[in-house]
């Protein structure tokens, strides 16, 4: 199946069938089992060329909206972005190059953030750039303590 074919037919049904074949009850559970890999790698784990990362992320957003866990999704995507950009953890100092890389990574993360939560993402970005986390910080899941401080769950 080519990348263009991933959109043909009932791709959401195919996606969830594939998730179940991997032993998971939801796309969120599948993503949680692989928290520190990129969205592209996560998608490839479901079958190279079978789906696009956009389809997988769309499914994750839909599940997060249904369960009122968009902030949790935001933390999870930030873990993926951080792991991809800083595989050895947050840099020891934010010289110009490291600051640019951090800003680009955070901008990418904001791009994944649902519109309703973009302002929160911008606030987190400003906080991380103004008060960088400790050198080597590398969250391994959406439950990381610092991430939960920066992005606490919504309380309704």
Backbone as a chain_set.jsonl record, in Angstrom:
{"seq": "XXXXXXXXXXXXXXXXXXXXXXXXXXXXXXXXXXXXXXXXXXXXXXXXXXXXXXXXXXXXXXXXXXXXXXXXXXXXXXXXXXXXXXXXXXXXXXXXXXXXXXXXXXXXXXXXXXXXXXXXXXXXXXXXXXXXXXXXXXXXXXXXXXXXXXXXXXXX", "coords": {"N": [[0.852, -1.172, 0.0], [0.646, 2.141, -0.901], [1.606, 5.459, 0.27], [-0.388, 7.244, -0.53], [-2.533, 5.546, -0.756], [-3.301, 5.091, 1.807], [-5.394, 6.672, 2.576], [-7.647, 5.739, 1.339], [-10.869, 4.18, 1.253], [-12.359, 2.94, 4.292], [-10.486, 4.169, 6.335], [-10.3, 4.849, 9.141], [-11.508, 2.615, 10.391], [-9.782, 0.59, 9.539], [-7.463, 1.453, 10.806], [-8.09, 1.198, 13.565], [-8.569, -1.517, 13.662], [-6.032, -2.477, 13.131], [-4.692, -1.509, 15.4], [-5.945, -3.049, 17.368], [-5.05, -5.562, 16.5], [-2.444, -5.37, 17.266], [-2.739, -5.71, 19.919], [-3.964, -3.804, 21.563], [-6.495, -1.784, 23.096], [-7.157, 0.74, 22.375], [-6.102, 3.57, 20.428], [-4.796, 5.431, 21.943], [-3.852, 3.87, 24.094], [-2.03, 2.289, 22.683], [-0.219, 4.295, 21.813], [0.621, 5.213, 24.333], [2.073, 3.036, 25.191], [4.362, 3.327, 23.808], [5.9, 5.773, 24.388], [8.065, 7.572, 23.879], [8.788, 7.78, 21.217], [8.889, 9.064, 17.89], [6.042, 10.48, 16.178], [5.927, 9.66, 13.54], [7.478, 7.294, 13.631], [5.863, 5.833, 15.37], [3.608, 5.542, 13.791], [4.695, 3.996, 11.722], [5.151, 1.654, 13.107], [2.656, 0.573, 13.157], [2.441, -0.386, 10.677], [4.271, 0.035, 7.981], [3.564, 2.449, 5.606], [0.875, 1.896, 5.659], [-0.678, 3.707, 7.008], [-0.899, 7.254, 7.605], [1.007, 9.641, 9.506], [-0.578, 11.783, 10.129], [-3.138, 10.679, 10.13], [-2.952, 8.935, 12.322], [-2.42, 10.773, 14.401], [-4.751, 12.264, 14.241], [-6.62, 10.35, 15.07], [-5.728, 10.046, 17.713], [-6.275, 12.595, 18.742], [-9.058, 12.642, 18.483], [-9.776, 10.593, 20.301], [-8.779, 11.741, 22.657], [-10.342, 14.031, 22.85], [-12.875, 12.879, 23.207], [-12.548, 11.672, 25.698], [-11.988, 13.791, 27.277], [-9.273, 14.552, 27.62], [-7.335, 16.263, 26.508], [-5.16, 17.793, 27.399], [-3.49, 15.878, 28.478], [-2.863, 14.526, 26.127], [-1.427, 16.59, 24.891], [0.811, 16.733, 26.6], [1.879, 14.201, 26.095], [2.534, 14.396, 23.349], [4.441, 16.385, 23.505], [6.452, 15.018, 24.859], [7.193, 13.228, 22.831], [8.164, 15.035, 20.884], [10.286, 16.25, 22.302], [11.919, 14.003, 22.765], [12.676, 13.359, 20.193], [14.029, 15.681, 19.297], [15.885, 16.217, 21.341], [17.502, 13.764, 22.149], [19.283, 13.062, 24.142], [18.403, 14.395, 26.303], [17.417, 17.566, 27.778], [19.352, 20.353, 26.704], [22.484, 21.422, 28.215], [22.991, 24.135, 28.316], [21.411, 27.031, 27.006], [22.6, 28.115, 24.453], [22.832, 30.128, 21.471], [22.371, 28.331, 19.29], [21.236, 26.053, 20.55], [18.998, 27.239, 21.725], [17.598, 28.013, 19.438], [17.072, 25.48, 18.327], [15.488, 24.401, 20.386], [13.345, 26.225, 20.321], [12.344, 25.719, 17.756], [11.545, 23.048, 18.02], [9.586, 23.327, 20.005], [7.811, 24.978, 18.64], [6.963, 23.221, 16.669], [5.609, 21.409, 18.285], [3.545, 23.062, 19.24], [2.202, 23.31, 16.863], [0.982, 20.811, 16.676], [-0.86, 21.01, 18.624], [-4.238, 21.132, 19.612], [-6.462, 23.713, 18.553], [-7.972, 24.897, 20.611], [-6.288, 24.78, 22.766], [-3.946, 26.071, 22.232], [-2.995, 28.532, 23.293], [-2.282, 27.845, 25.899], [-0.179, 26.125, 25.272], [1.608, 27.941, 24.143], [2.219, 29.44, 26.429], [3.534, 27.511, 27.971], [5.73, 27.077, 26.318], [6.983, 29.612, 26.442], [7.639, 29.613, 29.152], [9.432, 27.403, 29.326], [11.53, 28.313, 27.727], [12.292, 30.658, 29.028], [12.851, 29.82, 31.613], [14.68, 27.361, 31.678], [14.476, 23.764, 31.923], [16.235, 21.398, 34.082], [19.521, 20.457, 32.974], [19.757, 17.672, 30.842], [17.208, 16.775, 31.345], [14.693, 14.598, 30.471], [11.74, 13.727, 29.707], [9.863, 10.736, 30.019], [7.313, 9.951, 29.719], [3.848, 10.984, 29.521], [3.223, 11.457, 32.105], [5.287, 12.683, 33.451], [6.734, 14.529, 36.094], [7.541, 17.308, 35.94], [6.347, 18.028, 33.517], [3.681, 17.678, 34.25], [3.456, 19.707, 36.072], [3.842, 21.955, 34.456], [1.767, 21.597, 32.639], [-0.919, 20.98, 33.945], [-3.626, 18.647, 34.396], [-6.838, 19.393, 33.073], [-9.372, 20.59, 35.184], [-12.647, 19.975, 35.747]], "CA": [[0.0, 0.0, 0.0], [1.437, 3.371, -0.953], [1.148, 6.489, 1.215], [-1.65, 7.788, -1.02], [-3.586, 4.557, -0.534], [-3.681, 5.047, 3.219], [-6.621, 7.449, 2.749], [-8.769, 5.108, 0.635], [-11.763, 3.323, 2.022], [-12.648, 3.288, 5.684], [-9.195, 4.103, 7.011], [-10.383, 4.768, 10.611], [-11.786, 1.23, 10.782], [-8.528, -0.151, 9.34], [-6.518, 1.886, 11.841], [-8.439, 0.596, 14.852], [-8.366, -2.96, 13.517], [-4.595, -2.677, 13.266], [-4.367, -1.278, 16.81], [-6.39, -4.256, 18.077], [-4.14, -6.649, 16.113], [-1.229, -5.181, 18.067], [-3.057, -6.05, 21.3], [-4.388, -2.634, 22.328], [-7.92, -1.48, 22.992], [-7.323, 2.095, 21.84], [-4.91, 4.191, 19.864], [-4.117, 6.065, 23.076], [-3.107, 2.818, 24.802], [-0.894, 1.955, 21.822], [0.736, 5.401, 21.898], [1.172, 5.229, 25.695], [3.04, 1.941, 25.311], [5.554, 3.747, 23.071], [5.773, 7.215, 24.625], [9.186, 8.446, 23.527], [9.177, 7.676, 19.817], [8.207, 10.081, 17.089], [4.746, 10.14, 15.611], [6.201, 8.91, 12.31], [7.876, 5.94, 14.035], [4.67, 5.2, 15.925], [2.791, 5.18, 12.636], [5.357, 2.888, 11.027], [4.958, 0.438, 13.905], [1.348, 0.041, 12.789], [2.579, -0.938, 9.336], [4.855, 1.044, 7.097], [2.778, 2.771, 4.434], [-0.559, 1.599, 5.819], [-1.337, 4.901, 7.537], [-0.036, 8.432, 7.705], [1.097, 10.181, 10.866], [-1.738, 12.66, 10.298], [-4.269, 9.826, 10.494], [-2.741, 8.462, 13.692], [-2.619, 11.882, 15.328], [-6.181, 12.575, 14.203], [-7.262, 9.378, 15.958], [-5.37, 10.367, 19.095], [-7.024, 13.797, 19.124], [-10.46, 12.247, 18.647], [-9.902, 9.875, 21.57], [-8.537, 12.688, 23.754], [-11.531, 14.882, 22.963], [-13.969, 12.072, 23.78], [-12.285, 11.38, 27.104], [-11.642, 15.064, 27.927], [-7.878, 14.45, 28.031], [-6.482, 16.949, 25.536], [-3.912, 18.222, 28.038], [-2.673, 14.665, 28.552], [-2.368, 14.344, 24.762], [-0.403, 17.616, 24.684], [2.026, 16.305, 27.305], [2.421, 13.055, 25.367], [3.166, 14.845, 22.112], [5.655, 17.107, 23.881], [7.455, 13.976, 25.133], [7.671, 12.746, 21.527], [8.965, 16.095, 20.26], [11.531, 16.377, 23.072], [12.747, 12.815, 22.536], [13.224, 13.429, 18.834], [14.962, 16.805, 19.18], [16.922, 16.146, 22.365], [17.519, 12.371, 22.607], [20.105, 12.951, 25.354], [17.832, 15.272, 27.315], [17.488, 19.009, 27.583], [20.757, 20.783, 26.661], [23.039, 22.017, 29.439], [22.858, 25.59, 28.239], [20.7, 27.45, 25.81], [23.301, 29.062, 23.593], [21.97, 30.503, 20.346], [21.985, 27.148, 18.514], [20.328, 25.225, 21.357], [17.745, 28.0, 21.871], [16.901, 27.903, 18.163], [16.564, 24.11, 18.218], [14.386, 24.277, 21.34], [12.223, 27.011, 19.818], [11.775, 25.008, 16.604], [10.863, 21.866, 18.548], [8.379, 23.783, 20.687], [6.892, 25.461, 17.603], [6.369, 22.018, 16.072], [4.652, 20.906, 19.272], [2.374, 23.94, 19.199], [1.487, 22.956, 15.642], [0.185, 19.616, 16.948], [-1.803, 21.295, 19.692], [-5.562, 21.572, 19.168], [-6.655, 25.172, 18.592], [-8.516, 25.296, 21.908], [-5.251, 24.732, 23.797], [-2.706, 26.678, 21.725], [-2.495, 29.571, 24.201], [-1.575, 27.127, 26.977], [1.081, 25.64, 24.712], [2.499, 29.107, 24.023], [2.666, 29.777, 27.78], [4.531, 26.49, 28.341], [6.912, 27.378, 25.515], [7.633, 30.789, 27.041], [8.205, 29.194, 30.441], [10.594, 26.539, 29.107], [12.643, 29.093, 27.181], [12.726, 31.639, 30.031], [13.349, 29.07, 32.785], [14.914, 26.013, 31.151], [14.542, 22.668, 32.882], [17.608, 20.967, 34.353], [20.24, 19.788, 31.89], [19.53, 16.237, 30.797], [15.796, 16.426, 31.563], [14.132, 13.854, 29.338], [10.526, 13.051, 30.174], [9.645, 9.462, 29.347], [5.879, 9.727, 29.526], [2.982, 12.136, 29.774], [3.09, 11.604, 33.556], [6.479, 13.315, 34.005], [6.383, 15.523, 37.113], [7.685, 18.678, 35.451], [5.298, 18.242, 32.522], [2.401, 17.822, 34.944], [3.471, 21.044, 36.675], [3.657, 22.913, 33.367], [0.473, 21.353, 31.986], [-1.774, 20.144, 34.789], [-4.867, 18.227, 33.789], [-8.004, 20.27, 33.264], [-10.313, 20.156, 36.209], [-13.965, 20.51, 35.412]], "C": [[0.896, 1.232, 0.0], [0.841, 4.399, 0.007], [-0.185, 7.086, 0.779], [-2.817, 6.846, -0.78], [-4.075, 4.544, 0.91], [-5.004, 5.77, 3.473], [-7.843, 6.795, 2.114], [-9.593, 4.239, 1.566], [-11.974, 3.847, 3.428], [-11.362, 3.178, 6.507], [-9.315, 4.13, 8.537], [-10.652, 3.335, 11.086], [-10.522, 0.382, 10.636], [-7.525, 0.173, 10.438], [-6.82, 1.195, 13.164], [-8.335, -0.925, 14.816], [-6.889, -3.295, 13.709], [-4.148, -2.5, 14.722], [-4.756, -2.507, 17.63], [-5.495, -5.453, 17.754], [-2.83, -6.568, 16.885], [-1.486, -5.412, 19.563], [-3.521, -4.896, 22.166], [-5.857, -2.338, 22.09], [-8.188, -0.091, 22.421], [-6.008, 2.567, 21.252], [-4.102, 4.866, 20.969], [-3.293, 5.036, 23.847], [-1.881, 2.4, 23.999], [0.18, 3.029, 21.922], [1.395, 5.452, 23.278], [2.22, 4.139, 25.894], [4.362, 2.278, 24.63], [5.692, 5.265, 23.177], [6.881, 8.091, 24.061], [9.677, 8.236, 22.104], [8.354, 8.669, 19.018], [6.876, 9.566, 16.562], [4.924, 9.321, 14.325], [6.591, 7.472, 12.653], [6.686, 5.166, 14.601], [3.775, 4.697, 14.795], [3.389, 3.995, 11.893], [5.23, 1.578, 11.791], [3.62, -0.221, 13.576], [1.354, -0.565, 11.392], [3.034, 0.124, 8.377], [3.992, 1.217, 5.846], [1.283, 2.512, 4.563], [-1.346, 2.828, 6.242], [-0.362, 6.057, 7.475], [-0.023, 8.889, 9.162], [-0.088, 11.104, 11.152], [-2.958, 11.842, 10.726], [-4.147, 9.352, 11.94], [-2.982, 9.594, 14.674], [-4.084, 12.296, 15.376], [-6.956, 11.631, 15.114], [-6.969, 9.663, 17.418], [-6.138, 11.592, 19.594], [-8.48, 13.443, 19.376], [-10.673, 11.516, 19.969], [-9.734, 10.817, 22.751], [-9.736, 13.615, 23.943], [-12.677, 14.125, 23.624], [-13.789, 11.851, 25.275], [-11.902, 12.632, 27.904], [-10.215, 15.044, 28.462], [-6.936, 15.101, 27.015], [-5.158, 17.396, 26.149], [-2.962, 17.035, 28.165], [-2.06, 14.37, 27.182], [-1.25, 15.345, 24.472], [0.904, 17.215, 25.357], [2.683, 15.151, 26.553], [3.122, 13.466, 24.083], [4.428, 15.634, 22.412], [6.776, 16.122, 24.211], [8.045, 13.484, 23.814], [8.582, 13.776, 20.854], [10.31, 16.259, 20.976], [12.465, 15.205, 22.805], [13.406, 12.85, 21.164], [14.29, 14.516, 18.725], [16.138, 16.72, 20.142], [17.003, 14.723, 22.935], [18.356, 12.154, 23.875], [19.6, 13.857, 26.467], [18.039, 16.737, 26.97], [18.946, 19.462, 27.616], [21.18, 21.514, 27.934], [22.925, 23.531, 29.444], [22.135, 25.952, 26.961], [21.49, 28.544, 25.093], [22.388, 29.323, 22.394], [21.477, 29.293, 19.563], [20.978, 26.289, 19.272], [18.982, 25.926, 21.542], [16.929, 27.91, 20.582], [16.308, 26.505, 18.004], [15.378, 23.894, 19.162], [13.156, 25.029, 20.838], [11.553, 26.315, 18.634], [11.002, 23.775, 17.058], [9.55, 22.27, 19.209], [7.351, 24.335, 19.7], [6.211, 24.278, 16.909], [5.308, 21.445, 17.002], [3.383, 21.76, 19.286], [1.535, 23.626, 17.963], [0.597, 21.733, 15.812], [-0.926, 19.876, 17.961], [-3.156, 21.721, 19.131], [-5.748, 23.074, 19.431], [-7.108, 25.66, 19.967], [-7.459, 25.396, 22.998], [-3.941, 25.403, 23.368], [-2.149, 27.743, 22.665], [-1.758, 28.927, 25.378], [-0.224, 26.637, 26.494], [2.083, 26.787, 24.562], [3.043, 29.516, 25.39], [3.741, 28.788, 28.252], [5.832, 26.754, 27.593], [7.68, 28.55, 26.115], [8.308, 30.421, 28.356], [9.473, 28.374, 30.246], [11.792, 27.317, 28.559], [13.168, 30.109, 28.187], [13.366, 30.97, 31.241], [13.582, 27.624, 32.369], [14.942, 24.96, 32.262], [15.997, 22.254, 33.104], [18.228, 20.285, 33.127], [19.998, 18.284, 31.976], [18.091, 15.816, 31.02], [15.251, 15.789, 30.307], [12.899, 13.109, 29.83], [10.283, 11.786, 29.347], [8.181, 9.117, 29.173], [5.117, 11.015, 29.82], [2.815, 12.397, 31.264], [4.314, 12.223, 34.226], [6.07, 14.454, 34.947], [6.471, 16.959, 36.633], [6.617, 18.982, 34.401], [3.941, 18.44, 33.184], [2.306, 19.176, 35.653], [3.192, 22.106, 35.606], [2.273, 22.816, 32.744], [-0.386, 20.44, 32.86], [-3.058, 19.784, 34.05], [-5.948, 19.264, 34.046], [-8.853, 19.711, 34.383], [-11.642, 20.81, 35.911], [-14.981, 20.08, 36.43]], "O": [[1.806, 1.341, 0.822], [-0.278, 4.236, 0.493], [-1.025, 7.402, 1.622], [-3.955, 7.286, -0.62], [-5.158, 4.033, 1.193], [-5.665, 5.509, 4.478], [-8.965, 7.253, 2.329], [-9.089, 3.651, 2.524], [-11.792, 5.032, 3.71], [-11.172, 2.23, 7.269], [-8.502, 3.488, 9.201], [-10.077, 2.897, 12.082], [-10.221, -0.444, 11.497], [-6.826, -0.708, 10.939], [-5.917, 0.668, 13.814], [-8.043, -1.551, 15.835], [-6.544, -4.276, 14.368], [-3.317, -3.264, 15.213], [-3.992, -2.955, 18.485], [-5.21, -6.268, 18.631], [-2.183, -7.587, 17.129], [-0.566, -5.321, 20.375], [-3.479, -4.996, 23.392], [-6.393, -2.609, 21.015], [-9.313, 0.218, 22.029], [-4.942, 2.026, 21.548], [-2.872, 4.87, 20.933], [-2.15, 5.31, 24.213], [-0.811, 2.181, 24.567], [1.358, 2.716, 22.097], [2.596, 5.705, 23.381], [3.151, 4.307, 26.682], [5.365, 1.599, 24.846], [5.611, 5.966, 22.169], [6.64, 9.267, 23.788], [10.846, 8.482, 21.807], [7.26, 9.062, 19.423], [6.633, 8.361, 16.515], [4.154, 8.397, 14.063], [6.09, 6.532, 12.036], [6.532, 3.975, 14.332], [3.256, 3.582, 14.839], [2.664, 3.09, 11.479], [5.202, 0.507, 11.185], [3.474, -1.436, 13.703], [0.377, -1.187, 10.976], [2.267, 1.011, 8.003], [3.726, 0.257, 5.122], [0.511, 2.869, 3.673], [-2.517, 2.985, 5.893], [0.844, 5.868, 7.314], [-0.92, 8.567, 9.941], [-0.546, 11.193, 12.291], [-3.721, 12.271, 11.591], [-5.123, 9.367, 12.689], [-3.673, 9.407, 15.675], [-4.598, 12.642, 16.44], [-7.847, 12.061, 15.846], [-7.851, 9.54, 18.269], [-6.597, 11.618, 20.736], [-9.072, 13.886, 20.36], [-11.642, 11.787, 20.679], [-10.46, 10.71, 23.739], [-10.098, 13.943, 25.073], [-13.367, 14.66, 24.492], [-14.761, 11.844, 26.03], [-11.535, 12.534, 29.075], [-9.959, 15.456, 29.593], [-5.875, 14.559, 26.702], [-4.132, 17.375, 25.47], [-1.755, 17.184, 27.976], [-0.887, 14.01, 27.084], [-0.236, 14.985, 23.873], [1.976, 17.338, 24.765], [3.903, 15.126, 26.391], [4.188, 12.941, 23.761], [5.392, 15.563, 21.65], [7.934, 16.372, 23.874], [9.262, 13.339, 23.694], [9.637, 13.43, 20.322], [11.349, 16.39, 20.328], [13.67, 15.395, 22.638], [14.548, 12.424, 20.998], [15.341, 14.294, 18.124], [17.257, 17.105, 19.8], [16.615, 14.499, 24.081], [18.156, 11.174, 24.593], [20.293, 14.065, 27.463], [18.732, 17.09, 26.016], [19.707, 19.005, 28.469], [20.369, 22.13, 28.626], [22.774, 24.133, 30.507], [22.241, 25.253, 25.954], [21.123, 29.719, 25.112], [21.284, 28.783, 22.327], [20.301, 29.224, 19.205], [19.98, 25.847, 18.702], [17.938, 25.274, 21.517], [15.709, 27.749, 20.627], [15.158, 26.366, 17.588], [14.382, 23.277, 18.782], [12.041, 24.516, 20.925], [10.327, 26.322, 18.524], [9.923, 23.49, 16.538], [8.521, 21.629, 18.996], [6.148, 24.174, 19.907], [5.021, 24.335, 16.6], [4.234, 21.043, 16.555], [2.274, 21.228, 19.338], [0.306, 23.672, 18.011], [-0.44, 21.63, 15.157], [-1.825, 19.053, 18.13], [-3.212, 22.588, 18.259], [-5.243, 23.614, 20.415], [-6.674, 26.715, 20.43], [-7.69, 26.017, 24.036], [-2.937, 25.307, 24.074], [-0.931, 27.843, 22.815], [-0.715, 29.427, 25.801], [0.767, 26.722, 27.22], [3.272, 26.614, 24.827], [4.207, 29.898, 25.499], [4.734, 29.187, 28.86], [6.914, 26.665, 28.174], [8.898, 28.479, 26.274], [9.42, 30.869, 28.637], [10.477, 28.613, 30.917], [12.937, 27.012, 28.891], [14.365, 30.395, 28.203], [14.314, 31.499, 31.821], [12.768, 26.753, 32.676], [15.373, 25.228, 33.384], [16.889, 22.712, 32.39], [17.537, 19.623, 32.352], [20.033, 17.702, 33.06], [17.769, 14.634, 30.901], [15.331, 16.357, 29.217], [13.005, 11.984, 30.317], [10.476, 11.776, 28.132], [7.843, 8.109, 28.553], [5.681, 11.997, 30.304], [2.317, 13.455, 31.65], [4.372, 12.282, 35.454], [5.176, 15.241, 34.635], [5.565, 17.751, 36.892], [6.045, 20.072, 34.396], [3.142, 19.265, 32.74], [1.215, 19.724, 35.816], [2.411, 23.033, 35.823], [1.679, 23.827, 32.368], [-0.56, 19.262, 32.547], [-3.518, 20.529, 33.185], [-5.973, 19.922, 35.086], [-9.027, 18.498, 34.504], [-11.752, 22.034, 35.832], [-16.155, 20.434, 36.319]]}, "num_chains": 1, "name": "protein.A"}
